Tab-separated table of C-alpha atoms and ligand atoms in Angstrom:
chain	number	residue	atom	x	y	z
A	1	MET	CA	17.918	-14.640	14.121
A	2	SER	CA	17.287	-16.708	17.813
A	3	GLY	CA	15.282	-20.135	17.014
A	4	MET	CA	12.201	-21.204	19.007
A	5	THR	CA	12.360	-24.662	20.717
A	6	GLY	CA	10.349	-24.111	23.516
A	7	HIS	CA	9.652	-20.779	23.044
A	8	GLU	CA	8.495	-18.258	26.094
A	9	ALA	CA	6.995	-14.922	25.432
A	10	ASP	CA	4.905	-12.137	26.844
A	11	VAL	CA	3.829	-11.738	23.559
A	12	VAL	CA	3.517	-13.144	20.768
A	13	VAL	CA	3.929	-10.818	17.037
A	14	VAL	CA	2.966	-12.720	13.829
A	15	GLY	CA	4.367	-10.925	10.497
A	16	ALA	CA	7.623	-8.690	10.519
A	17	GLY	CA	6.326	-6.673	8.481
A	18	LEU	CA	6.883	-3.129	9.025
A	19	SER	CA	3.747	-3.253	11.651
A	20	GLY	CA	4.613	-6.473	13.688
A	21	LEU	CA	7.878	-4.911	13.866
A	22	ILE	CA	6.737	-1.165	15.434
A	23	ALA	CA	4.535	-3.620	17.695
A	24	ALA	CA	7.662	-5.688	18.957
A	25	ARG	CA	9.669	-2.725	19.579
A	26	THR	CA	6.980	-0.623	21.046
A	27	LEU	CA	6.266	-4.066	23.697
A	28	LEU	CA	10.263	-4.216	24.555
A	29	GLY	CA	10.365	-0.807	25.564
A	30	ALA	CA	7.531	-1.443	27.457
A	31	GLY	CA	9.169	-4.096	29.415
A	32	LEU	CA	7.690	-6.597	27.627
A	33	THR	CA	9.373	-10.205	25.274
A	34	PRO	CA	7.535	-10.065	22.119
A	35	LEU	CA	8.526	-12.843	20.271
A	36	ILE	CA	8.450	-12.310	16.345
A	37	LEU	CA	7.430	-14.895	14.170
A	38	GLU	CA	7.899	-13.913	10.172
A	39	ALA	CA	6.797	-17.199	7.559
A	40	ASP	CA	8.959	-15.428	4.831
A	41	THR	CA	13.284	-15.875	4.918
A	42	ARG	CA	13.570	-11.985	5.173
A	43	VAL	CA	11.662	-8.894	6.679
A	44	GLY	CA	9.749	-5.967	5.978
A	45	GLY	CA	6.966	-7.730	4.272
A	46	ARG	CA	5.686	-5.103	1.948
A	47	ILE	CA	8.542	-3.194	1.793
A	48	LEU	CA	10.720	-4.524	-0.657
A	49	THR	CA	14.236	-3.752	-2.177
A	50	GLU	CA	15.812	-5.284	-4.482
A	51	ASP	CA	18.677	-4.571	-6.032
A	52	LEU	CA	19.528	-3.770	-9.943
A	53	GLY	CA	22.487	-2.891	-11.678
A	54	GLY	CA	23.461	-1.674	-8.338
A	55	LEU	CA	20.364	0.464	-8.064
A	56	PRO	CA	18.066	-0.136	-5.525
A	57	MET	CA	14.740	-0.969	-7.397
A	58	GLU	CA	11.178	-0.269	-5.068
A	59	LEU	CA	9.098	-3.360	-6.025
A	60	GLY	CA	7.395	-3.120	-2.904
A	61	ALA	CA	6.576	0.336	-1.044
A	62	GLN	CA	8.535	3.287	-1.808
A	63	TRP	CA	7.456	7.107	-0.554
A	64	ILE	CA	7.115	8.497	2.397
A	65	GLY	CA	4.642	11.931	2.319
A	66	ASP	CA	4.909	15.299	4.595
A	67	THR	CA	1.937	14.104	6.972
A	68	HIS	CA	3.242	10.628	7.519
A	69	HIS	CA	5.000	12.472	10.839
A	70	ARG	CA	5.630	8.533	12.307
A	71	MET	CA	7.961	7.381	9.467
A	72	PHE	CA	9.804	10.990	9.046
A	73	ALA	CA	10.724	10.125	12.716
A	74	LEU	CA	11.504	6.637	13.099
A	75	ALA	CA	13.634	6.818	9.503
A	76	ALA	CA	15.899	9.298	11.413
A	77	GLU	CA	15.770	8.027	14.783
A	78	LEU	CA	17.196	4.684	12.710
A	79	GLY	CA	19.225	7.411	10.796
A	80	VAL	CA	18.172	7.001	7.071
A	81	GLU	CA	17.915	9.268	5.207
A	82	THR	CA	15.738	11.345	2.617
A	83	TYR	CA	15.410	12.659	-0.096
A	84	PRO	CA	12.851	14.520	-2.244
A	85	GLN	CA	10.734	12.805	-4.791
A	86	PHE	CA	11.464	14.612	-8.249
A	87	ASP	CA	9.188	16.931	-10.030
A	88	ASP	CA	10.235	19.414	-12.466
A	89	GLY	CA	8.531	19.545	-15.785
A	90	GLU	CA	5.078	18.828	-17.786
A	91	THR	CA	2.803	15.271	-17.844
A	92	THR	CA	2.130	13.247	-20.807
A	93	TYR	CA	-1.463	12.361	-21.306
A	94	GLU	CA	-2.992	9.665	-23.246
A	95	LEU	CA	-6.742	10.477	-23.332
A	96	ALA	CA	-9.853	9.767	-24.620
A	97	GLY	CA	-8.130	9.604	-28.379
A	98	THR	CA	-6.353	12.480	-28.338
A	99	GLY	CA	-3.042	10.324	-28.745
A	100	VAL	CA	-0.283	12.149	-26.415
A	101	LEU	CA	-0.378	15.861	-25.824
A	102	ARG	CA	1.827	17.641	-23.289
A	103	GLY	CA	0.033	18.816	-20.252
A	104	ASN	CA	0.742	22.590	-20.747
A	105	GLU	CA	-1.465	21.316	-24.310
A	106	PHE	CA	-4.316	19.255	-22.358
A	107	HIS	CA	-4.728	21.637	-19.550
A	108	ASP	CA	-5.729	23.767	-22.066
A	109	ARG	CA	-8.009	22.369	-23.921
A	110	PHE	CA	-9.975	19.953	-21.382
A	111	ALA	CA	-9.164	22.945	-19.200
A	112	GLY	CA	-13.679	22.422	-18.301
A	113	GLU	CA	-13.214	18.865	-17.890
A	114	LEU	CA	-10.322	19.411	-14.982
A	115	ALA	CA	-12.797	22.068	-13.524
A	116	GLU	CA	-15.117	19.357	-12.927
A	117	LEU	CA	-12.996	16.996	-11.648
A	118	GLU	CA	-11.742	19.922	-9.187
A	119	LYS	CA	-15.138	19.806	-8.334
A	120	VAL	CA	-16.094	16.378	-7.562
A	121	LEU	CA	-12.994	15.721	-5.252
A	122	ARG	CA	-13.510	19.374	-3.762
A	123	ARG	CA	-17.174	17.349	-2.531
A	124	LEU	CA	-15.073	14.251	-1.456
A	125	ASP	CA	-13.266	16.048	0.741
A	126	GLY	CA	-16.555	17.912	2.058
A	127	LEU	CA	-18.403	14.510	2.643
A	128	ALA	CA	-15.239	12.252	3.625
A	129	THR	CA	-15.302	14.756	7.315
A	130	GLU	CA	-18.729	12.972	8.033
A	131	VAL	CA	-16.790	9.792	8.783
A	132	ASP	CA	-14.870	8.406	11.703
A	133	PRO	CA	-12.001	6.577	10.222
A	134	ALA	CA	-11.793	4.380	13.589
A	135	THR	CA	-16.202	3.922	13.317
A	136	PRO	CA	-17.034	4.648	9.267
A	137	TRP	CA	-20.086	2.597	9.663
A	138	THR	CA	-21.737	5.172	12.753
A	139	ALA	CA	-20.940	8.059	10.340
A	140	PRO	CA	-24.622	10.104	9.097
A	141	HIS	CA	-25.155	8.755	5.507
A	142	ALA	CA	-22.912	5.084	6.187
A	143	ALA	CA	-25.897	3.097	5.605
A	144	GLU	CA	-26.233	5.011	2.214
A	145	TRP	CA	-22.975	5.076	1.144
A	146	ASP	CA	-21.710	1.616	2.123
A	147	ALA	CA	-25.431	0.596	-0.337
A	148	ILE	CA	-23.419	1.378	-3.289
A	149	THR	CA	-19.754	1.667	-5.220
A	150	ALA	CA	-17.351	4.481	-5.572
A	151	GLY	CA	-17.831	3.948	-9.470
A	152	ALA	CA	-21.689	4.186	-9.275
A	153	TRP	CA	-21.031	7.297	-7.091
A	154	TYR	CA	-19.218	9.041	-9.730
A	155	ASP	CA	-20.717	8.118	-12.498
A	156	ALA	CA	-23.807	9.968	-10.501
A	157	GLN	CA	-21.907	13.043	-10.712
A	158	GLY	CA	-22.824	13.681	-14.494
A	159	LEU	CA	-19.098	14.345	-15.098
A	160	SER	CA	-17.376	14.400	-19.168
A	161	PRO	CA	-15.828	11.119	-20.222
A	162	VAL	CA	-12.836	12.485	-20.295
A	163	ALA	CA	-12.672	13.993	-15.791
A	164	ARG	CA	-14.725	10.187	-15.214
A	165	THR	CA	-11.777	8.982	-16.439
A	166	LEU	CA	-9.136	11.005	-14.792
A	167	LEU	CA	-11.263	10.333	-11.964
A	168	GLU	CA	-11.351	6.667	-12.191
A	169	ILE	CA	-7.481	6.681	-13.081
A	170	CYS	CA	-6.414	8.824	-9.566
A	171	THR	CA	-8.868	6.620	-7.697
A	172	VAL	CA	-7.196	3.172	-9.239
A	173	GLY	CA	-3.961	5.015	-7.841
A	174	ILE	CA	-5.039	4.580	-4.815
A	175	LEU	CA	-6.799	1.799	-4.519
A	176	ALA	CA	-5.034	-0.740	-7.266
A	177	VAL	CA	-9.077	-2.178	-7.586
A	178	PRO	CA	-11.729	-0.750	-10.303
A	179	THR	CA	-13.855	1.657	-8.639
A	180	VAL	CA	-16.981	-0.457	-9.155
A	181	GLU	CA	-15.568	-2.843	-6.948
A	182	VAL	CA	-15.216	-0.630	-4.078
A	183	SER	CA	-18.023	0.974	-1.274
A	184	PHE	CA	-18.582	4.239	-1.767
A	185	LEU	CA	-18.184	4.288	2.292
A	186	HIS	CA	-14.568	2.163	1.576
A	187	LEU	CA	-13.800	5.322	-0.196
A	188	LEU	CA	-14.640	8.445	2.038
A	189	PHE	CA	-12.516	6.280	4.950
A	190	THR	CA	-9.524	6.010	2.638
A	191	ILE	CA	-9.700	9.810	1.961
A	192	GLN	CA	-10.039	10.591	5.944
A	193	THR	CA	-7.166	8.004	6.788
A	194	CYS	CA	-5.225	11.012	4.658
A	195	GLY	CA	-6.433	14.200	4.666
A	196	VAL	CA	-8.117	14.875	1.926
A	197	THR	CA	-7.932	14.411	-1.244
A	198	SER	CA	-4.739	16.353	-2.579
A	199	GLU	CA	-2.980	14.521	-0.061
A	200	LEU	CA	-4.025	11.133	-1.915
A	201	PHE	CA	-3.817	11.957	-5.296
A	202	ALA	CA	-1.276	14.669	-5.379
A	203	GLU	CA	2.801	13.658	-6.188
A	204	SER	CA	4.316	17.248	-5.058
A	205	GLU	CA	4.063	19.868	-2.157
A	206	GLY	CA	1.912	17.357	0.415
A	207	GLY	CA	1.104	14.402	-1.296
A	208	ALA	CA	1.689	11.174	0.033
A	209	GLN	CA	4.450	10.967	-2.777
A	210	THR	CA	7.330	13.578	-1.773
A	211	THR	CA	9.962	11.680	-0.513
A	212	ARG	CA	12.288	8.708	-0.612
A	213	PHE	CA	14.762	6.790	1.083
A	214	VAL	CA	18.772	6.778	0.999
A	215	GLY	CA	19.684	2.947	0.152
A	216	GLY	CA	16.018	2.076	-0.093
A	217	THR	CA	12.970	2.064	2.340
A	218	ALA	CA	13.713	-1.494	3.077
A	219	GLU	CA	16.444	0.500	5.587
A	220	ILE	CA	13.749	0.450	7.788
A	221	PRO	CA	12.207	-3.308	8.645
A	222	LYS	CA	16.095	-3.882	8.501
A	223	ARG	CA	17.246	-1.533	11.207
A	224	LEU	CA	14.412	-2.347	13.233
A	225	ALA	CA	14.663	-6.262	12.764
A	226	ALA	CA	18.776	-5.464	13.753
A	227	MET	CA	17.153	-3.903	16.925
A	228	LEU	CA	14.855	-6.909	17.451
A	229	THR	CA	17.456	-10.069	16.942
A	230	GLU	CA	16.971	-11.949	19.559
A	231	HIS	CA	12.789	-12.002	19.563
A	232	LEU	CA	12.979	-12.307	15.809
A	233	VAL	CA	12.323	-15.637	13.858
A	234	LEU	CA	12.687	-15.990	10.259
A	235	ASP	CA	11.016	-19.027	7.943
A	236	ALA	CA	8.130	-19.523	10.208
A	237	PRO	CA	4.858	-19.277	9.332
A	238	VAL	CA	1.996	-19.447	11.579
A	239	GLN	CA	-0.419	-22.223	11.203
A	240	LEU	CA	-2.641	-22.124	14.192
A	241	ILE	CA	-3.243	-20.250	17.403
A	242	GLU	CA	-4.622	-21.819	20.416
A	243	HIS	CA	-6.625	-19.525	22.677
A	244	GLY	CA	-7.345	-19.030	26.276
A	245	SER	CA	-8.633	-16.180	28.263
A	246	ASP	CA	-5.097	-15.305	29.134
A	247	SER	CA	-2.398	-17.721	26.893
A	248	VAL	CA	-1.576	-18.471	23.409
A	249	THR	CA	0.190	-21.438	22.144
A	250	VAL	CA	1.168	-21.102	18.513
A	251	HIS	CA	2.210	-23.580	16.250
A	252	CYS	CA	4.410	-22.895	12.899
A	253	ARG	CA	5.272	-25.434	9.976
A	254	GLY	CA	7.540	-27.754	10.968
A	255	GLY	CA	5.941	-28.799	14.520
A	256	ARG	CA	7.449	-25.798	15.890
A	257	THR	CA	6.165	-23.736	18.464
A	258	ALA	CA	5.568	-20.877	20.975
A	259	ARG	CA	4.029	-19.293	23.976
A	260	GLY	CA	2.633	-15.944	25.416
A	261	ARG	CA	0.607	-14.554	27.408
A	262	ARG	CA	-1.162	-12.085	24.271
A	263	ILE	CA	-0.876	-12.106	20.484
A	264	ILE	CA	-0.675	-9.590	17.980
A	265	VAL	CA	-1.718	-10.797	14.622
A	266	ALA	CA	0.272	-8.507	12.215
A	267	VAL	CA	-1.209	-9.779	8.246
A	268	SER	CA	-3.647	-8.208	6.336
A	269	PRO	CA	-7.201	-9.300	7.021
A	270	MET	CA	-7.294	-11.727	4.346
A	271	LEU	CA	-3.718	-13.414	5.041
A	272	ALA	CA	-5.455	-13.433	9.095
A	273	GLY	CA	-7.982	-15.607	8.564
A	274	ARG	CA	-6.443	-17.814	6.786
A	275	ILE	CA	-4.386	-19.070	9.935
A	276	MET	CA	-6.660	-21.605	11.943
A	277	TYR	CA	-7.882	-20.741	15.654
A	278	ASP	CA	-9.019	-22.962	18.119
A	279	PRO	CA	-11.635	-22.314	19.225
A	280	PRO	CA	-12.434	-21.010	15.993
A	281	LEU	CA	-13.020	-17.335	16.023
A	282	SER	CA	-16.743	-15.760	15.639
A	283	GLY	CA	-18.735	-16.046	12.278
A	284	TYR	CA	-18.809	-12.521	12.694
A	285	ARG	CA	-15.196	-12.376	12.484
A	286	ASP	CA	-14.800	-14.734	10.018
A	287	GLN	CA	-16.873	-12.921	7.224
A	288	LEU	CA	-15.044	-9.812	7.689
A	289	THR	CA	-12.093	-11.788	6.640
A	290	GLN	CA	-13.573	-13.135	4.216
A	291	ARG	CA	-14.794	-9.792	2.445
A	292	MET	CA	-11.836	-7.873	2.003
A	293	PRO	CA	-9.536	-9.040	-0.403
A	294	ASN	CA	-6.408	-7.329	-1.229
A	295	SER	CA	-5.752	-4.691	-4.430
A	296	ALA	CA	-3.824	-5.960	-7.161
A	297	ALA	CA	-0.855	-3.732	-8.240
A	298	MET	CA	2.460	-4.159	-10.086
A	299	LYS	CA	5.390	-1.918	-10.138
A	300	ALA	CA	7.803	-1.901	-13.482
A	301	PHE	CA	11.350	-0.119	-13.516
A	302	PHE	CA	13.478	0.907	-16.725
A	303	VAL	CA	16.777	1.827	-16.259
A	304	TYR	CA	18.279	3.930	-19.464
A	305	ASP	CA	22.296	5.277	-19.724
A	306	GLU	CA	20.424	8.930	-18.344
A	307	PRO	CA	17.266	10.736	-17.795
A	308	PHE	CA	16.003	11.917	-20.877
A	309	TRP	CA	12.413	12.905	-20.535
A	310	ARG	CA	14.093	15.400	-18.578
A	311	ALA	CA	15.774	17.510	-21.209
A	312	ASP	CA	12.548	17.853	-23.080
A	313	GLY	CA	10.715	19.678	-19.965
A	314	LEU	CA	9.201	16.052	-18.510
A	315	ASN	CA	8.512	14.581	-15.414
A	316	GLY	CA	8.604	11.802	-16.211
A	317	GLN	CA	4.657	11.241	-15.475
A	318	LEU	CA	2.412	10.489	-17.466
A	319	ILE	CA	-1.243	9.700	-17.298
A	320	SER	CA	-2.922	7.253	-19.677
A	321	ASP	CA	-6.314	5.482	-20.669
A	322	VAL	CA	-4.271	3.597	-23.377
A	323	GLY	CA	-2.071	1.936	-21.200
A	324	PRO	CA	-0.835	-0.875	-20.275
A	325	ALA	CA	0.086	1.153	-17.508
A	326	ARG	CA	-2.199	4.370	-16.600
A	327	MET	CA	0.363	6.349	-14.478
A	328	SER	CA	4.318	6.179	-14.410
A	329	ASN	CA	7.465	8.151	-12.682
A	330	ASP	CA	10.453	8.866	-12.591
A	331	THR	CA	12.165	7.484	-9.914
A	332	CYS	CA	15.780	8.347	-10.671
A	333	ILE	CA	18.142	7.163	-7.335
A	334	ARG	CA	19.711	9.687	-6.120
A	335	GLY	CA	23.483	10.301	-6.382
A	336	ASP	CA	23.249	8.101	-9.566
A	337	ASP	CA	23.088	9.830	-13.089
A	338	ARG	CA	20.623	6.477	-14.438
A	339	GLY	CA	17.269	7.919	-15.575
A	340	VAL	CA	14.755	4.978	-14.170
A	341	ILE	CA	11.277	5.163	-15.337
A	342	LEU	CA	8.153	3.589	-12.698
A	343	LEU	CA	5.245	2.319	-14.346
A	344	PHE	CA	2.727	1.395	-12.444
A	345	LEU	CA	-0.195	-1.559	-13.445
A	346	GLU	CA	-3.618	-1.506	-11.148
A	347	GLY	CA	-6.428	-3.101	-10.685
A	348	GLU	CA	-7.145	-4.767	-13.897
A	349	GLN	CA	-4.324	-3.546	-15.911
A	350	ALA	CA	-2.512	-5.845	-13.113
A	351	ARG	CA	-4.449	-8.372	-12.959
A	352	THR	CA	-4.268	-8.974	-16.333
A	353	HIS	CA	-0.841	-8.391	-17.395
A	354	GLY	CA	0.445	-10.021	-14.192
A	355	HIS	CA	-0.432	-12.872	-16.382
A	356	TRP	CA	1.577	-12.042	-19.465
A	357	SER	CA	5.049	-13.742	-19.445
A	358	GLU	CA	7.377	-10.642	-19.290
A	359	GLU	CA	8.951	-10.573	-22.391
A	360	GLU	CA	5.197	-9.653	-23.234
A	361	ARG	CA	4.996	-7.333	-20.157
A	362	ARG	CA	7.942	-5.322	-21.484
A	363	ALA	CA	7.120	-4.713	-25.306
A	364	ALA	CA	3.682	-3.548	-24.205
A	365	LEU	CA	5.104	-1.106	-21.882
A	366	THR	CA	8.100	-0.111	-23.865
A	367	ALA	CA	5.728	0.712	-26.810
A	368	GLU	CA	3.636	2.894	-24.286
A	369	LEU	CA	7.047	4.184	-22.966
A	370	VAL	CA	7.894	5.496	-27.032
A	371	ARG	CA	4.546	6.836	-27.147
A	372	HIS	CA	5.142	8.852	-24.242
A	373	PHE	CA	9.285	10.118	-24.522
A	374	GLY	CA	10.457	9.054	-27.632
A	375	GLU	CA	12.211	6.873	-29.233
A	376	ARG	CA	14.757	6.492	-26.918
A	377	ALA	CA	12.496	4.596	-24.297
A	378	ALA	CA	13.522	1.565	-26.383
A	379	HIS	CA	16.473	1.122	-25.410
A	380	PRO	CA	16.239	0.529	-21.648
A	381	GLN	CA	19.761	-1.247	-19.884
A	382	LEU	CA	17.828	-2.910	-17.471
A	383	TYR	CA	14.178	-3.767	-16.716
A	384	VAL	CA	12.775	-5.746	-14.060
A	385	ASP	CA	8.800	-5.260	-12.877
A	386	GLY	CA	7.330	-7.249	-9.657
A	387	GLU	CA	4.303	-9.165	-8.975
A	388	TRP	CA	2.708	-9.212	-5.811
A	389	GLY	CA	-0.280	-12.010	-5.893
A	390	SER	CA	1.752	-15.194	-5.867
A	391	ARG	CA	3.929	-14.175	-3.099
A	392	GLN	CA	2.512	-16.675	-0.608
A	393	TRP	CA	3.147	-14.125	2.271
A	394	THR	CA	1.128	-10.955	0.290
A	395	ARG	CA	-1.444	-12.334	-2.448
A	396	GLY	CA	-2.216	-8.930	-3.710
A	397	CYS	CA	-0.916	-4.972	-3.040
A	398	TYR	CA	-1.435	-2.501	-1.667
A	399	ASN	CA	-3.964	-3.495	0.738
A	400	ALA	CA	-7.577	-4.735	1.289
A	401	ASN	CA	-9.980	-3.401	0.344
A	402	CYS	CA	-13.887	-3.156	1.039
A	403	GLY	CA	-16.746	-3.643	-1.424
A	404	PRO	CA	-20.064	-2.438	-0.570
A	405	LEU	CA	-21.816	-3.649	2.900
A	406	VAL	CA	-18.825	-4.801	4.562
A	407	TRP	CA	-18.267	-2.063	7.194
A	408	THR	CA	-21.937	-1.533	7.832
A	409	THR	CA	-22.055	-4.824	9.135
A	410	TYR	CA	-18.679	-6.466	9.730
A	411	GLY	CA	-16.426	-3.618	10.253
A	412	ALA	CA	-16.962	-3.794	14.060
A	413	ALA	CA	-14.494	-6.986	13.654
A	414	LEU	CA	-11.708	-5.358	11.780
A	415	ALA	CA	-9.550	-3.775	15.172
A	416	GLU	CA	-11.390	-5.093	18.154
A	417	PRO	CA	-9.539	-7.992	20.637
A	418	ILE	CA	-11.115	-11.159	20.202
A	419	GLY	CA	-9.836	-12.411	24.191
A	420	PRO	CA	-6.106	-12.314	23.777
A	421	ILE	CA	-6.071	-11.898	20.327
A	422	HIS	CA	-4.574	-7.819	18.861
A	423	TRP	CA	-4.698	-7.032	14.952
A	424	ALA	CA	-2.629	-5.351	13.510
A	425	SER	CA	-1.038	-4.301	10.059
A	426	THR	CA	-1.854	-0.948	7.517
A	427	ASP	CA	-5.299	-2.180	7.312
A	428	THR	CA	-6.423	-2.198	10.457
A	429	ALA	CA	-5.211	1.858	10.773
A	430	THR	CA	-6.611	4.488	11.331
A	431	GLU	CA	-4.419	7.107	9.871
A	432	TRP	CA	-2.699	6.374	6.188
A	433	SER	CA	-4.414	3.289	6.147
A	434	ALA	CA	-2.756	1.107	2.961
A	435	TYR	CA	0.079	3.316	3.458
A	436	MET	CA	3.348	2.725	5.678
A	437	GLU	CA	2.386	5.158	8.334
A	438	GLY	CA	-0.733	3.598	8.309
A	439	ALA	CA	1.417	0.027	9.570
A	440	VAL	CA	3.124	1.364	12.079
A	441	GLN	CA	0.163	3.436	14.116
A	442	ALA	CA	-1.615	-0.277	13.363
A	443	GLY	CA	1.384	-1.804	15.602
A	444	GLU	CA	1.957	1.080	17.940
A	445	ARG	CA	-2.277	0.702	18.578
A	446	ALA	CA	-1.727	-2.977	19.373
A	447	ALA	CA	1.091	-2.583	21.239
A	448	ALA	CA	-0.654	-0.244	23.615
A	449	GLU	CA	-3.986	-2.588	24.005
A	450	VAL	CA	-1.711	-5.441	25.083
A	451	ILE	CA	0.432	-3.211	27.556
A	452	GLU	CA	-2.341	-1.501	28.884
A	453	ALA	CA	-3.832	-5.691	29.440
A	454	LEU	CA	-0.930	-6.890	30.638
A	455	THR	CA	0.450	-4.024	32.852
A	456	LYS	CA	-3.444	-2.848	34.475
B	1	LIG	C1	3.574	-2.335	-4.362
B	1	LIG	C2	3.611	-1.453	-3.974
B	1	LIG	C3	4.467	-0.614	-3.447
B	1	LIG	C4	3.765	0.514	-2.592
B	1	LIG	N1	4.054	1.790	-1.992
B	1	LIG	C5	4.114	2.318	-0.837
B	1	LIG	C6	4.086	3.583	-0.927
B	1	LIG	O1	5.088	4.573	-1.976
B	1	LIG	N2	4.581	4.106	-0.009
B	1	LIG	C7	3.467	3.526	1.334
B	1	LIG	O2	3.341	4.199	2.451
B	1	LIG	N3	3.092	2.215	1.380
B	1	LIG	C8	3.267	2.007	0.261
B	1	LIG	N4	2.867	0.436	0.287
B	1	LIG	C9	1.883	0.107	0.774
B	1	LIG	C10	2.895	-0.378	2.315
B	1	LIG	O3	4.161	-1.281	1.801
B	1	LIG	C11	2.438	-1.348	3.517
B	1	LIG	O4	1.445	-0.297	3.467
B	1	LIG	C12	2.973	-1.482	4.436
B	1	LIG	O5	4.558	-1.869	4.463
B	1	LIG	C13	2.636	-2.403	5.282
B	1	LIG	O6	2.627	-3.103	6.443
B	1	LIG	P1	2.584	-4.538	7.679
B	1	LIG	O7	3.250	-4.913	8.011
B	1	LIG	O8	0.802	-3.630	8.265
B	1	LIG	O9	1.913	-5.843	6.440
B	1	LIG	P2	2.839	-6.465	5.869
B	1	LIG	O10	4.520	-5.517	5.623
B	1	LIG	O11	2.299	-7.047	4.616
B	1	LIG	O12	3.407	-7.311	6.798
B	1	LIG	C14	2.739	-8.683	7.058
B	1	LIG	C15	4.064	-9.681	7.283
B	1	LIG	O13	3.792	-11.127	7.644
B	1	LIG	C16	4.201	-11.870	7.094
B	1	LIG	N5	3.371	-13.102	7.449
B	1	LIG	C17	2.046	-13.156	6.695
B	1	LIG	N6	1.770	-14.285	6.723
B	1	LIG	C18	1.957	-15.199	8.037
B	1	LIG	C19	1.685	-15.911	9.113
B	1	LIG	N7	0.745	-17.202	8.531
B	1	LIG	N8	2.566	-16.517	10.051
B	1	LIG	C20	3.718	-15.357	9.701
B	1	LIG	N9	3.723	-14.240	8.986
B	1	LIG	C21	2.885	-14.037	8.021
B	1	LIG	C22	4.581	-11.202	5.733
B	1	LIG	O14	6.158	-11.969	5.221
B	1	LIG	C23	5.022	-9.896	5.989
B	1	LIG	O15	6.785	-9.940	6.404
B	1	LIG	C24	2.792	-0.249	-0.663
B	1	LIG	C25	3.288	-2.070	-0.618
B	1	LIG	C26	3.119	-2.447	-1.786
B	1	LIG	C27	3.032	-3.864	-2.408
């Protein structure tokens, strides 16, 4: 990686997550010189693959889905192979005090509740079509929908307890915050950036979680970074951005500086708000970044000598209102015989259990796995989990959410450039916001704005 003493570039990019890397690559392709300043000692941000006993464990982003066209194209271009997510067998359910039921039994017993859930999801799909993801605040019912939480709207649907609980689990699995914290307009925005609820919630055909990367997701940012070596500085946290009408001077920790004609800030809105700006940004923009907190999610992996649940006809997916995890997944690695189960702690579960010691967390999750998959689940070879709130350069995942009245009051400040400052990161995307696909789309959009400004 190059140093940065007295560095001059056409465009400075803050952050070497997927969005910043894509922005820089797009600028380079247009004949402009980018300089990426990355706070961490690695690239990838919310993409983090760690080795565990020779297996690539995805502590960050793991899947893409069939409509993530940019990500499929990127993987193909970078030579990263993909493979399908395992999805054969029954899910196990543990809801409403029933103990653990296999999928068929659960579906028989709660057919009416599942039909209620389906009806609400179709209703959500219909309402979401009224929301333009680029301007959610212009939706005909924006004021009404932004004044209530998604949880309040759910509560008003007259659902049975089982249907309401399933709806909460599905939604928290996407937003990683309790639905009482999120504006209903934000939920509809999220659905609309992805297409329909089945795209979000389904793991099988058409969902967001159908496909994985050979060698791990981190191969994508690593290979992008290798193409940008001369334009990337690691361990360079940006602390201050001085900006004029057509220039920026960027100050990093340690007194290092860089200059450019434009800057793309490719970090989540909350972290963008922790950078100082001179002159200061408007109160309108700052109030927005004060109101887009990152959510809370953790992943915990158990590795076994084999995927023993498959022999029982199970797909390794659990759904539970007992917890600690609300959901799990068969995360076996292609080409390896070992069995890997991934448990998700999201929203309140992540907040609570993130404070526990790893031993306590592991014990509670093991007990849950034993309830669902039997005694063999008590004997993993390996365990690892990942907490994101403590990571200084992420501070929570999967993404930023809006509570009530944020979109309609401050939404226009999210992606609108301010002088030479442009905004990227998946949190500013209008397609698949919160996902890698969104990070790419936002990086391309911010780069296009800069190219237009500098070459017109
Ligand atoms: C646990 C987890 C699971 C996920 N699962 C999936 C999944 O299965 N599929 C999917 O599509 N998406 C998933 N995501 C979301 C996906 O990872 C993100 O949407 C995407 O990686 C965001 O990329 P980004 O570039 O927008 O932001 P980031 O990855 O957050 O990149 C921002 C970069 O900026 C750096 N930075 C921050 N502050 C500064 C500063 N002041 N100066 C310089 N640099 C700074 C950070 O270190 C980071 O490298 C998951 C995320 C997590 C954490």
